[in-house]
Short mmCIF file of C-alpha atoms in Angstrom, two decimals:
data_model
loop_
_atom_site.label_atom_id
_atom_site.label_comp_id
_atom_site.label_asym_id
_atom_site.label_seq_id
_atom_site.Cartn_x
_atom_site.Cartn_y
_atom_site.Cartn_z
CA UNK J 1 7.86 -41.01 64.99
CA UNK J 2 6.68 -38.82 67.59
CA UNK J 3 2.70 -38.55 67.07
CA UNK J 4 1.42 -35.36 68.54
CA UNK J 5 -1.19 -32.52 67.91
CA UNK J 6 1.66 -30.72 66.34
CA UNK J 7 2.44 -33.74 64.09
CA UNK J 8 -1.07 -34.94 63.32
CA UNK J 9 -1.95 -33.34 60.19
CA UNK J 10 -5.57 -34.39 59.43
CA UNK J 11 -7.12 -31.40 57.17
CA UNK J 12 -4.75 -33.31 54.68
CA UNK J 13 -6.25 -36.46 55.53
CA UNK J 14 -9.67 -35.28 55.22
CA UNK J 15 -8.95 -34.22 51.65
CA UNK J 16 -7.62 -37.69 51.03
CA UNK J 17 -10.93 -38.96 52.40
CA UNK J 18 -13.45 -36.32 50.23
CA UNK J 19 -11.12 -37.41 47.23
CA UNK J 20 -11.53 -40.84 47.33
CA UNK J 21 -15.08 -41.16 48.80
CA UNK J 22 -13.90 -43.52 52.24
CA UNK J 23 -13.02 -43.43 55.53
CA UNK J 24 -9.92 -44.21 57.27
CA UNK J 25 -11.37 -44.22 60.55
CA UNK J 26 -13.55 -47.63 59.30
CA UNK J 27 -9.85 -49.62 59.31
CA UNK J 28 -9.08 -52.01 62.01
CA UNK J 29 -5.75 -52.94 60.62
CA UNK J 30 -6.70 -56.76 59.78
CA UNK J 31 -3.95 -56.29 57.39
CA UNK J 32 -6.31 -58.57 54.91
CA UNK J 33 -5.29 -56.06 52.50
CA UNK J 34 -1.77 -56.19 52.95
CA UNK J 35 -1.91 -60.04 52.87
CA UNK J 36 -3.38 -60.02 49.76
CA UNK J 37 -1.44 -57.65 47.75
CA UNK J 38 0.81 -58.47 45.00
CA UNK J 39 3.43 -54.90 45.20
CA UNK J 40 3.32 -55.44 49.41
CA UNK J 41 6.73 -56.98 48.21
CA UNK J 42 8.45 -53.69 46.74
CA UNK J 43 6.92 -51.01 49.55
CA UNK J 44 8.38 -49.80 52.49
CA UNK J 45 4.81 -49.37 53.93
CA UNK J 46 2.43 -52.44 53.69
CA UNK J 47 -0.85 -51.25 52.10
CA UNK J 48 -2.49 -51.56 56.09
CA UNK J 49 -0.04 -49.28 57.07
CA UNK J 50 -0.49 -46.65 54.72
CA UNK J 51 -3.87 -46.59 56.29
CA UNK J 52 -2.83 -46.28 59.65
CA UNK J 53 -0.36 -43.18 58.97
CA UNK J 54 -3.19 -41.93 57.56
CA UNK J 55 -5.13 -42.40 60.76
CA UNK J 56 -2.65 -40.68 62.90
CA UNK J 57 -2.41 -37.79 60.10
CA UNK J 58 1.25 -38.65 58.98
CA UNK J 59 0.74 -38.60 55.32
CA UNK J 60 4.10 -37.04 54.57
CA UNK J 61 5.66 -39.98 55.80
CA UNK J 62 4.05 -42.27 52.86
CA UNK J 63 4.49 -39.64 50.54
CA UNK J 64 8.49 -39.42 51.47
CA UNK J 65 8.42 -43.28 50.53
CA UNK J 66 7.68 -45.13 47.76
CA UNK J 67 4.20 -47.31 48.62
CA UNK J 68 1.80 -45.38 46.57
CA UNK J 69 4.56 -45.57 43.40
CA UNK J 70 4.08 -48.85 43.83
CA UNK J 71 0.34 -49.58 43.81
CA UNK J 72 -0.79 -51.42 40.84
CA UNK J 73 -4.28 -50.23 41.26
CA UNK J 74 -5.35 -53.91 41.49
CA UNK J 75 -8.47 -53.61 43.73
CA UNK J 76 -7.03 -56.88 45.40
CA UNK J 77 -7.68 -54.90 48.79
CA UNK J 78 -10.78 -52.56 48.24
CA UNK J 79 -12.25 -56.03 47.00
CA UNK J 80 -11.70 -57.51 50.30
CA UNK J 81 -11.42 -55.24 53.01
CA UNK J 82 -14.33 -56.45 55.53
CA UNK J 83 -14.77 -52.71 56.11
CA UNK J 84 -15.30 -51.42 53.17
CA UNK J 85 -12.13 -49.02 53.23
CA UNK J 86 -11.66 -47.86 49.64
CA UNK J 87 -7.89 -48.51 49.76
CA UNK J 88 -7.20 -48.60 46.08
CA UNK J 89 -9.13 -44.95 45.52
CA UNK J 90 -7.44 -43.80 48.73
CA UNK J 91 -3.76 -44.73 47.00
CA UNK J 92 -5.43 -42.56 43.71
CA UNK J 93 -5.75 -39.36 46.28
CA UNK J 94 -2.44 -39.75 47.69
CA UNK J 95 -0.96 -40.30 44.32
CA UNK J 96 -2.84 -36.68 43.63
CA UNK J 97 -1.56 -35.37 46.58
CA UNK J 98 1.99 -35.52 45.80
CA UNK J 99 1.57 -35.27 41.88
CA UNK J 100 -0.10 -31.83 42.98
CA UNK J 101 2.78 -30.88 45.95
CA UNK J 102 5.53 -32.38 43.39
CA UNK J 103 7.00 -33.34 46.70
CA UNK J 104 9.60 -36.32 47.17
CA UNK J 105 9.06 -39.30 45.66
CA UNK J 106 11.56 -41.95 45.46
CA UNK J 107 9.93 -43.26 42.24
CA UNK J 108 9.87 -40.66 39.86
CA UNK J 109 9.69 -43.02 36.73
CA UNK J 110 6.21 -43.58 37.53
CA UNK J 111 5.15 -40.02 37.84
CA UNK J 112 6.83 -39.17 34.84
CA UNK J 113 5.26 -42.27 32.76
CA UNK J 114 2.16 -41.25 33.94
CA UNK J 115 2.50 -37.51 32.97
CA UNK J 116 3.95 -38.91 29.42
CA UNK J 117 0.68 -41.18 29.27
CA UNK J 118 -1.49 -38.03 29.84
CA UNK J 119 0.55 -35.54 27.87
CA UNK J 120 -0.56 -37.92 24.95
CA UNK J 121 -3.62 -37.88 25.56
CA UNK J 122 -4.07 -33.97 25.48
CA UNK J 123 -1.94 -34.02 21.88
CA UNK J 124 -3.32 -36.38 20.51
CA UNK J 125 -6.46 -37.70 22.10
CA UNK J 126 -5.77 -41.12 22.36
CA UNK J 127 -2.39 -43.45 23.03
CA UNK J 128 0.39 -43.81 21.07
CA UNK J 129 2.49 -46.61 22.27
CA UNK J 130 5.58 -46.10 20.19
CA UNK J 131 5.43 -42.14 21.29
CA UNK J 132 4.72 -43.13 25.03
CA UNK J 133 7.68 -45.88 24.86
CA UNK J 134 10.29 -43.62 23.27
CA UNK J 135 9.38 -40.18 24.92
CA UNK J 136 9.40 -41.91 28.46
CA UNK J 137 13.02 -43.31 27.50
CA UNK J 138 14.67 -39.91 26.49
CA UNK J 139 12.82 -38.53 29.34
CA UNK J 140 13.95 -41.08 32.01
CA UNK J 141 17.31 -41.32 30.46
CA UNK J 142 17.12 -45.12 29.84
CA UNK J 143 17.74 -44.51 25.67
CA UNK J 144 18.14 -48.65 25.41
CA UNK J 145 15.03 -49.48 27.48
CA UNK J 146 13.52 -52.61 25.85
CA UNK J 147 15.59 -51.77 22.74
CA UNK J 148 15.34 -55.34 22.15
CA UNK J 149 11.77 -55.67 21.95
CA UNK J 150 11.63 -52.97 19.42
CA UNK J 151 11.99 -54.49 16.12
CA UNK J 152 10.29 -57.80 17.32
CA UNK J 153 7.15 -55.76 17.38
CA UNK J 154 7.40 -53.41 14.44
CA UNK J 155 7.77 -56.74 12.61
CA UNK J 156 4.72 -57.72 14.21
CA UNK J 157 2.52 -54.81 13.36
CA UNK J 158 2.26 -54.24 16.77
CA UNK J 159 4.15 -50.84 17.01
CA UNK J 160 3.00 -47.92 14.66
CA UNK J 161 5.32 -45.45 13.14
CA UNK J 162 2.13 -43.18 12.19
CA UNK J 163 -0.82 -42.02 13.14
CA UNK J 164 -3.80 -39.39 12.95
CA UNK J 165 -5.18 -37.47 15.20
CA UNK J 166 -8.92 -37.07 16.32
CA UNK J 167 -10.93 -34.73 14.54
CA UNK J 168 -12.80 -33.64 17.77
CA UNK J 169 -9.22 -32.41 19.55
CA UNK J 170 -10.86 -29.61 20.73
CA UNK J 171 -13.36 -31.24 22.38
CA UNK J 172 -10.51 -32.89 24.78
CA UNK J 173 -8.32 -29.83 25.33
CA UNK J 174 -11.49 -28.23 26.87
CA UNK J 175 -11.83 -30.82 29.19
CA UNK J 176 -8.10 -29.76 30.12
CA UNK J 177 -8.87 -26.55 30.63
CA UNK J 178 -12.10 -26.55 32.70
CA UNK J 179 -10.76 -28.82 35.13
CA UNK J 180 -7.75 -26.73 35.76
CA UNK J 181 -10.09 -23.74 35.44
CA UNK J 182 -12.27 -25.35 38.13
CA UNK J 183 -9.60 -26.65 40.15
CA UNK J 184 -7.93 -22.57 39.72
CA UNK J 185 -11.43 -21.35 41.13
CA UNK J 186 -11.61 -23.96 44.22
CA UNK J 187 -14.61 -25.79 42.94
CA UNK J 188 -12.97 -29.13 42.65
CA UNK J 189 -9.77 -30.77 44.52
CA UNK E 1 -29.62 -64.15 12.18
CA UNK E 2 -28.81 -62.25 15.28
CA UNK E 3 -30.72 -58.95 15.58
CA UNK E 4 -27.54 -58.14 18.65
CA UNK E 5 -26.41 -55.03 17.70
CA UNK E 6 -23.09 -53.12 19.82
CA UNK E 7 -21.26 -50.11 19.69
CA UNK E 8 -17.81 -50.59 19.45
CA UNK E 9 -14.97 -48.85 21.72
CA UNK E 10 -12.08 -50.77 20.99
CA UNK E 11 -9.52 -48.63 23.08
CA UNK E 12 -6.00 -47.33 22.10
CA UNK E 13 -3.95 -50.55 23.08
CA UNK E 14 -6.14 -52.53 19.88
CA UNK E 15 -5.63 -49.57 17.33
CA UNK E 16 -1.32 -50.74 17.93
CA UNK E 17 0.18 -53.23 20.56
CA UNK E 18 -3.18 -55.63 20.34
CA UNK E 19 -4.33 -55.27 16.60
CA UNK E 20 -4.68 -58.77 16.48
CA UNK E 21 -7.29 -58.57 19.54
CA UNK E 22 -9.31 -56.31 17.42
CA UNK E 23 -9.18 -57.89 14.39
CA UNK E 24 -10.28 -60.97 15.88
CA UNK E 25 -13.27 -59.61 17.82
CA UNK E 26 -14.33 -58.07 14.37
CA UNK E 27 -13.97 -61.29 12.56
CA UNK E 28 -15.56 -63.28 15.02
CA UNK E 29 -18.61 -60.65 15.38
CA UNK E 30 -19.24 -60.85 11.83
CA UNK E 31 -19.11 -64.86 11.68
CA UNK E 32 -21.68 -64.49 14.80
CA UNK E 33 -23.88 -62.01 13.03
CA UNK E 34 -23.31 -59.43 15.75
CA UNK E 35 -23.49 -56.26 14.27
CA UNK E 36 -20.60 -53.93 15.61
CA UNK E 37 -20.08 -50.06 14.88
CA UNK E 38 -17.18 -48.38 16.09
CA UNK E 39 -17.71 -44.90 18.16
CA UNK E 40 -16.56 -42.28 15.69
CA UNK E 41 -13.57 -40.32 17.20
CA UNK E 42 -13.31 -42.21 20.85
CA UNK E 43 -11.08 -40.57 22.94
CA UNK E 44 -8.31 -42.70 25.16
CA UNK E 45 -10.37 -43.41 28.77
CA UNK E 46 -7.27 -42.21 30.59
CA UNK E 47 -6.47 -46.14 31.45
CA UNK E 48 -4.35 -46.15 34.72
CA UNK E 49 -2.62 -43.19 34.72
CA UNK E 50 -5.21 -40.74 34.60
CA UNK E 51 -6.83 -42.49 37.80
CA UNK E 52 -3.48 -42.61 39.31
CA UNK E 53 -3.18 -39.27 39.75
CA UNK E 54 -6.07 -37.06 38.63
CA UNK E 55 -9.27 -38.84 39.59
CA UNK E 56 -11.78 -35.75 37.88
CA UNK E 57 -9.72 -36.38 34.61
CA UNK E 58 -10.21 -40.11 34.51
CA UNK E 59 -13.67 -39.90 35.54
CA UNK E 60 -14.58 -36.66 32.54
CA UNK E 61 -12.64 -38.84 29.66
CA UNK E 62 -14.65 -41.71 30.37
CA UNK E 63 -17.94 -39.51 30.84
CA UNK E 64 -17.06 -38.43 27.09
CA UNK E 65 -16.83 -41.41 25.97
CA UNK E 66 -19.55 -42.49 27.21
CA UNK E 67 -21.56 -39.76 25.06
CA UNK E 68 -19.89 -40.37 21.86
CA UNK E 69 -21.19 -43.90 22.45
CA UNK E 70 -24.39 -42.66 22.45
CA UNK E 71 -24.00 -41.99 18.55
CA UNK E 72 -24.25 -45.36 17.90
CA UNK E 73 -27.23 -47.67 18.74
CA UNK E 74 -26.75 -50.70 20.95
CA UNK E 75 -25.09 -51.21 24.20
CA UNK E 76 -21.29 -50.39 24.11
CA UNK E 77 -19.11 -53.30 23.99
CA UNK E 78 -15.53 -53.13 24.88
CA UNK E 79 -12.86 -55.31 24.69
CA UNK E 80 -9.89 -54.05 26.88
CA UNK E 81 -10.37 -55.16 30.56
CA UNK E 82 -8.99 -51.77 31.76
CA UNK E 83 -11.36 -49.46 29.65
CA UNK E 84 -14.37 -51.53 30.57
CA UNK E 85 -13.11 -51.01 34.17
CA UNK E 86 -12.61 -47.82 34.12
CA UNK E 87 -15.96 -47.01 31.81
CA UNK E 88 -17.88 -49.09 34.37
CA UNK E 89 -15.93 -47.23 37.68
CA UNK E 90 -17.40 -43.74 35.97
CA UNK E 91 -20.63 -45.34 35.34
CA UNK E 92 -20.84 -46.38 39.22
CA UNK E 93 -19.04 -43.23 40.85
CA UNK E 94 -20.71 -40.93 39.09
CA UNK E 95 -24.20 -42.65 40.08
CA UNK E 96 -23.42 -42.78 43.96
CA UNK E 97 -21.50 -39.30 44.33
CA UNK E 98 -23.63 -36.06 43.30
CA UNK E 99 -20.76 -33.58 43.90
CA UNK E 100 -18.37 -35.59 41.54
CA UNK E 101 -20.90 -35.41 39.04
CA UNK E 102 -21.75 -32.29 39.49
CA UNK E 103 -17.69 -31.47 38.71
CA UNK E 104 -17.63 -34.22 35.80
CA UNK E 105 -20.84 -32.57 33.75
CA UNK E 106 -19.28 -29.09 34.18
CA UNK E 107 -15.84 -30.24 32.63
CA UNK E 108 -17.67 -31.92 29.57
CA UNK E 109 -19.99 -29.10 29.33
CA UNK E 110 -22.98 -32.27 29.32
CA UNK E 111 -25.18 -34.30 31.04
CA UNK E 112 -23.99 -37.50 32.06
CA UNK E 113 -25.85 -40.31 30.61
CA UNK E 114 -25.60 -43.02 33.30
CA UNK E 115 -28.04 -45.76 31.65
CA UNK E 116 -26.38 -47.12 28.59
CA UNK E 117 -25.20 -50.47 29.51
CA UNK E 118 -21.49 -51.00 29.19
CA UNK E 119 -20.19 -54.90 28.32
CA UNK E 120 -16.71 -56.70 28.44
CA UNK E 121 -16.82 -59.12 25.19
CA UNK E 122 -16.96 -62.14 27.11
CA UNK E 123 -20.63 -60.72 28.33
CA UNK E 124 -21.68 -60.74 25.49
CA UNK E 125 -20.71 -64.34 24.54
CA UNK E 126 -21.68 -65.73 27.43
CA UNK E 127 -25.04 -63.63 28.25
CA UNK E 128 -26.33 -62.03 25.03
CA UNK E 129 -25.28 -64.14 22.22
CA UNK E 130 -25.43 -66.90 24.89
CA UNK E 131 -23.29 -70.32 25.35
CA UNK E 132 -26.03 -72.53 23.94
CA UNK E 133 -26.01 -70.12 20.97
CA UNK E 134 -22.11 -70.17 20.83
CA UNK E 135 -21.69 -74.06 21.27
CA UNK E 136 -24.20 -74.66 18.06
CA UNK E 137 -21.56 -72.31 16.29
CA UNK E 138 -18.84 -74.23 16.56
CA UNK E 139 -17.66 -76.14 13.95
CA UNK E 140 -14.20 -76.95 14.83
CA UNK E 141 -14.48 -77.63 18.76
CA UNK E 142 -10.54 -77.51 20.51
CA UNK E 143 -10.90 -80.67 21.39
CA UNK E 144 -7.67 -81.54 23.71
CA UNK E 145 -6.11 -78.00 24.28
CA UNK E 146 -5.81 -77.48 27.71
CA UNK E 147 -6.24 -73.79 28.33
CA UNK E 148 -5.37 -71.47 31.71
CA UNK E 149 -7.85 -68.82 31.91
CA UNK E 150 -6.44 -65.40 33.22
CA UNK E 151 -8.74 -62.56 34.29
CA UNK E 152 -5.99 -60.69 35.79
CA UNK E 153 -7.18 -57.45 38.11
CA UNK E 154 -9.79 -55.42 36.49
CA UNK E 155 -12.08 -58.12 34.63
CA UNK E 156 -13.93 -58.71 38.05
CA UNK E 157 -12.94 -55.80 40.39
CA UNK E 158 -13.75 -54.30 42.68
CA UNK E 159 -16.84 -56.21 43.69
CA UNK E 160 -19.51 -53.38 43.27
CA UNK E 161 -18.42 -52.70 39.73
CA UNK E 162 -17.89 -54.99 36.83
CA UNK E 163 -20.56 -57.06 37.52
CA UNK E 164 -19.55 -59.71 35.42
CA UNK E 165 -19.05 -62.88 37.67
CA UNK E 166 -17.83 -63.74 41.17
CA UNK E 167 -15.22 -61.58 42.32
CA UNK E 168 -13.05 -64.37 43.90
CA UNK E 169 -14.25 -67.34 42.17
CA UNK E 170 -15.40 -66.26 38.04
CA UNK E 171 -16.08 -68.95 35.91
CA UNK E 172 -17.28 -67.05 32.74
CA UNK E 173 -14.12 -67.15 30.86
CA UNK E 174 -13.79 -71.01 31.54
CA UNK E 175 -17.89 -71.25 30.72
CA UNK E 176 -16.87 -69.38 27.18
CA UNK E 177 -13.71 -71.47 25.70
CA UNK E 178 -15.43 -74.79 27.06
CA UNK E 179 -18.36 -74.04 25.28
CA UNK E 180 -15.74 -73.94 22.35
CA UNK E 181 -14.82 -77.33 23.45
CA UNK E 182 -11.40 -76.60 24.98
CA UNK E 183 -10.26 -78.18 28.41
CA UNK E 184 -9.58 -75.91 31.45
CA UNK E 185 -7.47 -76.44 34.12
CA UNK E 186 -7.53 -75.31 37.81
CA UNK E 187 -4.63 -73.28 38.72
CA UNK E 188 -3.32 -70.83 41.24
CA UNK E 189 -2.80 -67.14 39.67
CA UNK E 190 -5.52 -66.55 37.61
CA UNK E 191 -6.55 -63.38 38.84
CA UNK E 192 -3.21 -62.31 40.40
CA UNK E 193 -2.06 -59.53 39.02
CA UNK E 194 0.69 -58.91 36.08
CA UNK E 195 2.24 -55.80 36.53
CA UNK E 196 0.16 -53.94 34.71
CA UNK E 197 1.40 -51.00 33.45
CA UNK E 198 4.54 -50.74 35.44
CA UNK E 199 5.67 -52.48 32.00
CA UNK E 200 6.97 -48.70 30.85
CA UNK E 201 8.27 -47.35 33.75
CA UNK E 202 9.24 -50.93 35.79
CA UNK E 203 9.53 -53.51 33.85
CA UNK E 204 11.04 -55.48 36.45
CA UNK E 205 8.12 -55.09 38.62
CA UNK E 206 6.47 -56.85 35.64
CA UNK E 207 9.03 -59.38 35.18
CA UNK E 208 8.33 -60.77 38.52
CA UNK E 209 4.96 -60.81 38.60
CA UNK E 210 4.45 -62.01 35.10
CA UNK E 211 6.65 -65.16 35.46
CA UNK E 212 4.54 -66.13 38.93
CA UNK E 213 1.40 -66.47 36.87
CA UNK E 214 3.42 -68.10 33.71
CA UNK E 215 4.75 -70.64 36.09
CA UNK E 216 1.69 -70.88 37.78
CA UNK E 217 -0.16 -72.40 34.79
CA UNK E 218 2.80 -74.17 33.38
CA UNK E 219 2.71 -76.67 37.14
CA UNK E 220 -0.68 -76.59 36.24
CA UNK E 221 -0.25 -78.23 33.29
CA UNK E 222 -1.87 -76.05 30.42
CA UNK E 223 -0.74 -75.87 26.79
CA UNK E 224 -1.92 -72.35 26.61
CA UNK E 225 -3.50 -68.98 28.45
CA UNK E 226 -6.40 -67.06 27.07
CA UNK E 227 -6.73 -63.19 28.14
CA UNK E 228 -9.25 -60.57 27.61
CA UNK E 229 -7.16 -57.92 28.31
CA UNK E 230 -4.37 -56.02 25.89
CA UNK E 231 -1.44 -54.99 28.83
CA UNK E 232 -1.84 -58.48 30.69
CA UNK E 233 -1.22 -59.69 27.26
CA UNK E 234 1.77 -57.45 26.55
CA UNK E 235 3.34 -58.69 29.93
CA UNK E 236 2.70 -62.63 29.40
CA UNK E 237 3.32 -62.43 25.90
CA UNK E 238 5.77 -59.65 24.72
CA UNK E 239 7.67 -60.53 27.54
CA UNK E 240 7.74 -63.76 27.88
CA UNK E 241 11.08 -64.65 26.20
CA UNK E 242 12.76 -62.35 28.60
CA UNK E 243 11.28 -63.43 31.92
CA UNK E 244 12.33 -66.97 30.44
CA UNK E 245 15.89 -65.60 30.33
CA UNK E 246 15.86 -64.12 33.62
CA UNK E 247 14.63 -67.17 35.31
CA UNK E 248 16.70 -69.43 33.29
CA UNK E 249 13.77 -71.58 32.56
CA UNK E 250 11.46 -72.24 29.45
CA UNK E 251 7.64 -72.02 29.23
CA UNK E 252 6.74 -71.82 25.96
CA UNK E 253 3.16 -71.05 26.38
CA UNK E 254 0.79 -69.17 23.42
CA UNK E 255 -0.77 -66.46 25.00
CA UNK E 256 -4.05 -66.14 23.24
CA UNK E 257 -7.06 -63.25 23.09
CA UNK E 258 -10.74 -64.96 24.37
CA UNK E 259 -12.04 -64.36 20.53
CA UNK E 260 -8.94 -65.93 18.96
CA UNK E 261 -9.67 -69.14 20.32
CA UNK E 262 -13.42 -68.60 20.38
CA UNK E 263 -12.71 -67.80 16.38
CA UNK E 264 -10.75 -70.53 15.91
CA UNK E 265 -13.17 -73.23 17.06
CA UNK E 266 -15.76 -70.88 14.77
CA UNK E 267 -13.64 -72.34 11.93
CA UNK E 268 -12.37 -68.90 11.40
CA UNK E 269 -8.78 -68.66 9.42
CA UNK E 270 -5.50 -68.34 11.33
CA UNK E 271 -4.76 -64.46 9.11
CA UNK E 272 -8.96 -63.57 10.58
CA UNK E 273 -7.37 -64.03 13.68
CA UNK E 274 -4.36 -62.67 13.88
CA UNK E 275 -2.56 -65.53 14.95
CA UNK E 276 1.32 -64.26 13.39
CA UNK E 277 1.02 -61.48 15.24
CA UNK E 278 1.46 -63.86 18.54
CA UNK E 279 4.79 -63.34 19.95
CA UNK E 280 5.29 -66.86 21.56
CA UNK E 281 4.29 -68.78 17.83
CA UNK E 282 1.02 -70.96 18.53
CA UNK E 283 1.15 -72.56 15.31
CA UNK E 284 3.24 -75.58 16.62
CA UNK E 285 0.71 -76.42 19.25
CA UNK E 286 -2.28 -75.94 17.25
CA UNK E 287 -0.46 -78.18 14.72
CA UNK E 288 0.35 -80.95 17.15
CA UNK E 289 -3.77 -80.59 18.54
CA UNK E 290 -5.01 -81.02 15.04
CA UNK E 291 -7.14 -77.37 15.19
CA UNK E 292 -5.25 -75.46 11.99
#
């Protein structure tokens, strides 16, 4: 990596920053946060070093990989970073960041469960597990995805074929709208 | 009589996946004489993805929420660890950070209402009703069942929101099921996390994670875990028998809700609880304990 002015983007990180209400510049890489997470284990950065690309301004570096994908949104390291660097809110605006660019990400199952998840919620106003379950696996192209657990749990009540919608629908499609109307007009990121 | 009076926001997980949770928490609130009125027309609180990657959405469905709530009298109970996180991270965002309130009151075309108090179930136990209260309302006490209480992630952080107990050390959900006369034991992964809700789109991820914490309280030596939250209790539960395959070992352990077992040493029936709808059956180890 060669860091340089040319290189250093930091109006992005700034952004990053205003979105999730914290400052990189507070981290002095303890890595307290790293130690301490339970996904450190599947990234290719370590939570502390997603902090210090973001220091240098190379955020397209951890949104080429797969880090953020894999942030459980745990707290583990907001809850004990001794300098109160909002690391879980800061993986939320880099999450936003590339959900917005729909730039490379190497996990794409978790961008499209999420955009399943809130798809639903739009429709129909609340969840649906048996819609979110089977729409992510035509989507994803896994049709047999926990096939097995299927029946176990329609047995069990716990999956329902049916259901109704809220009667105040409208009420959450307008919520839709004026954010995207807001974020259209520049008055929110 | 108990004049405590809630309003209810279950959250979508107990309307499917975690009936029994609900039904439960109804059952148990009516044997307590806590009155409990579910919000007409609640809307899903965006749960993790919304946060994930759309911060102003998560924070505007909760903000709704939070003013159908104010429909019904009484502080708003909830029983899903990830709403009451995420009702609690509006509450607290939208108090520190003008401009995101600002953006949150135009997209639900109202004011936020930042005062109503917003409670996990196991507050309520423990604080309102209270565990003096509780203990002199137990008629079957679970005398001998050794129980691993798991808070997983969002039941205590991060520090400056939940509010509920000590963010590295809680003892509330141990305080609650002793009170009910159950034995706890001390274990390692009690508040490491599951998986979450990488259980749709990486279930291996959860598979992983999961059998850590099963194992964890296995060593520990505990006939059972108790959960206040619906996904942790997907992953330990639902999944159970397959992390047992892929680890070629056997654990065995009923994974139970907080007011299951809180019901159960109420002297509430095993259909009031929901116990068949357990995965992993119970109903040999609360056989061989004497407590059915």
């Amino acid at each position: 990596m060669i860091i340089s002015q040319k290189t250093m983007e930091l109006d992005v990180v700034r952004k990053v920053e205003a979105l999730s209400d914290t400052s990189v510049r507070r981290c002095f890489q303890c890595g307290k946060c790293s130690a301490g997470c339970p996904m450190a284990t599947f990234m290719d950065h370590p939570p502390n070093r997603v902090v210090r690309l973001l220091q240098l301004g190379q955020w397209r570096r951890i949104l080429a990989g797969r880090s953020i994908w894999y942030c459980a949104s745990c707290e583990t390291c907001s809850t004990r970073c001794p300098n109160k660097v909002h690391l879980a809110s800061i993986m939320d605006a880099l999450r936003k960041l590339s959900w917005d660019l729909d730039g490379p990400s190497k996990e794409s199952y978790v961008q499209l469960a999420n955009k399943v998840f809130l798809d639903n919620i739009r429709t129909y106003g609340r969840q649906y597990e048996m819609r979110l379950a089977a729409v992510f696996n035509v989507k994803s192209g896994q049709f047999l995805k926990d096939m097995m657990l299927g029946p176990k749990l329609l047995a069990k009540g716990k999956l329902k074929m049916f259901h109704s919608k809220n009667r105040n629908m409208a009420e959450i499609e307008k919520i839709f709208s004026r954010i995207e109307e807001m974020r259209k007009k520049g008055e929110a990121l | 009589m108990s004049d405590l009076k809630y309003a209810y926001y279950p959250g979508c997980s107990l309307h499917a996946s975690a009936g029994e949770y609900d039904l439960s928490t109804r059952e148990l609130f009516k044997a307590l004489n806590i009155g409990l009125t579910e919000v007409p027309d609640w809307f899903c609180c965006g749960a993790t993805p919304a946060h994930n990657v759309d911060e102003l959405l998560s924070l505007s469905l909760c903000a709704k929420n939070l003013e159908l709530a104010e429909q019904v009298e009484g502080d708003l109970a909830v029983a899903c660890a990830a709403c009451f996180s995420r009702l609690k991270f509006t509450q607290h965002t939208l108090d520190e950070n003008a401009a995101k309130r600002k953006q949150v009151e135009k997209a639900i075309d109202a004011p936020v209402r930042l005062d109503g108090a917003v409670k996990h179930l196991l507050e309520i136990l423990a604080k309102d009703f209270g565990l003096d209260h509780l203990k002199d309302k137990i008629t079957k006490p679970l005398a001998g069942l050794k129980v691993a209480c798991y808070y997983g992630c969002l039941l205590t952080r991060p520090p400056e929101v939940p509010n509920l107990d000590c963010v590295e050390a809680p003892t509330i959900m141990e305080r609650v099921v002793e009170a009910a006369g159950a034995e706890t034991v001390v274990w390692t992964h009690r508040m490491e996390c599951c998986g979450a809700n990488f259980t749709l789109s990486r279930p291996g991820v959860v598979i992983q994670l999961s059998n850590a914490i099963l194992d964890s309280a296995k060593a520990a030596g505990a006939d059972c875990i108790m959960v206040g939250c619906p996904l942790c209790h997907g992953n330990l539960d639902i999944r159970q028998k397959e992390i047992e395959g892929v680890y070629s070992t056997e654990y065995g352990l009923p994974v139970f809700y907080i007011t299951q077992l809180v019901g159960l040493a109420c002297g509430l029936s095993a259909d009031k609880l929901g116990l068949d709808a357990l995965i992993v059956n119970p109903m040999p180890l609360l056989k061989e304990k004497q407590l059915l």
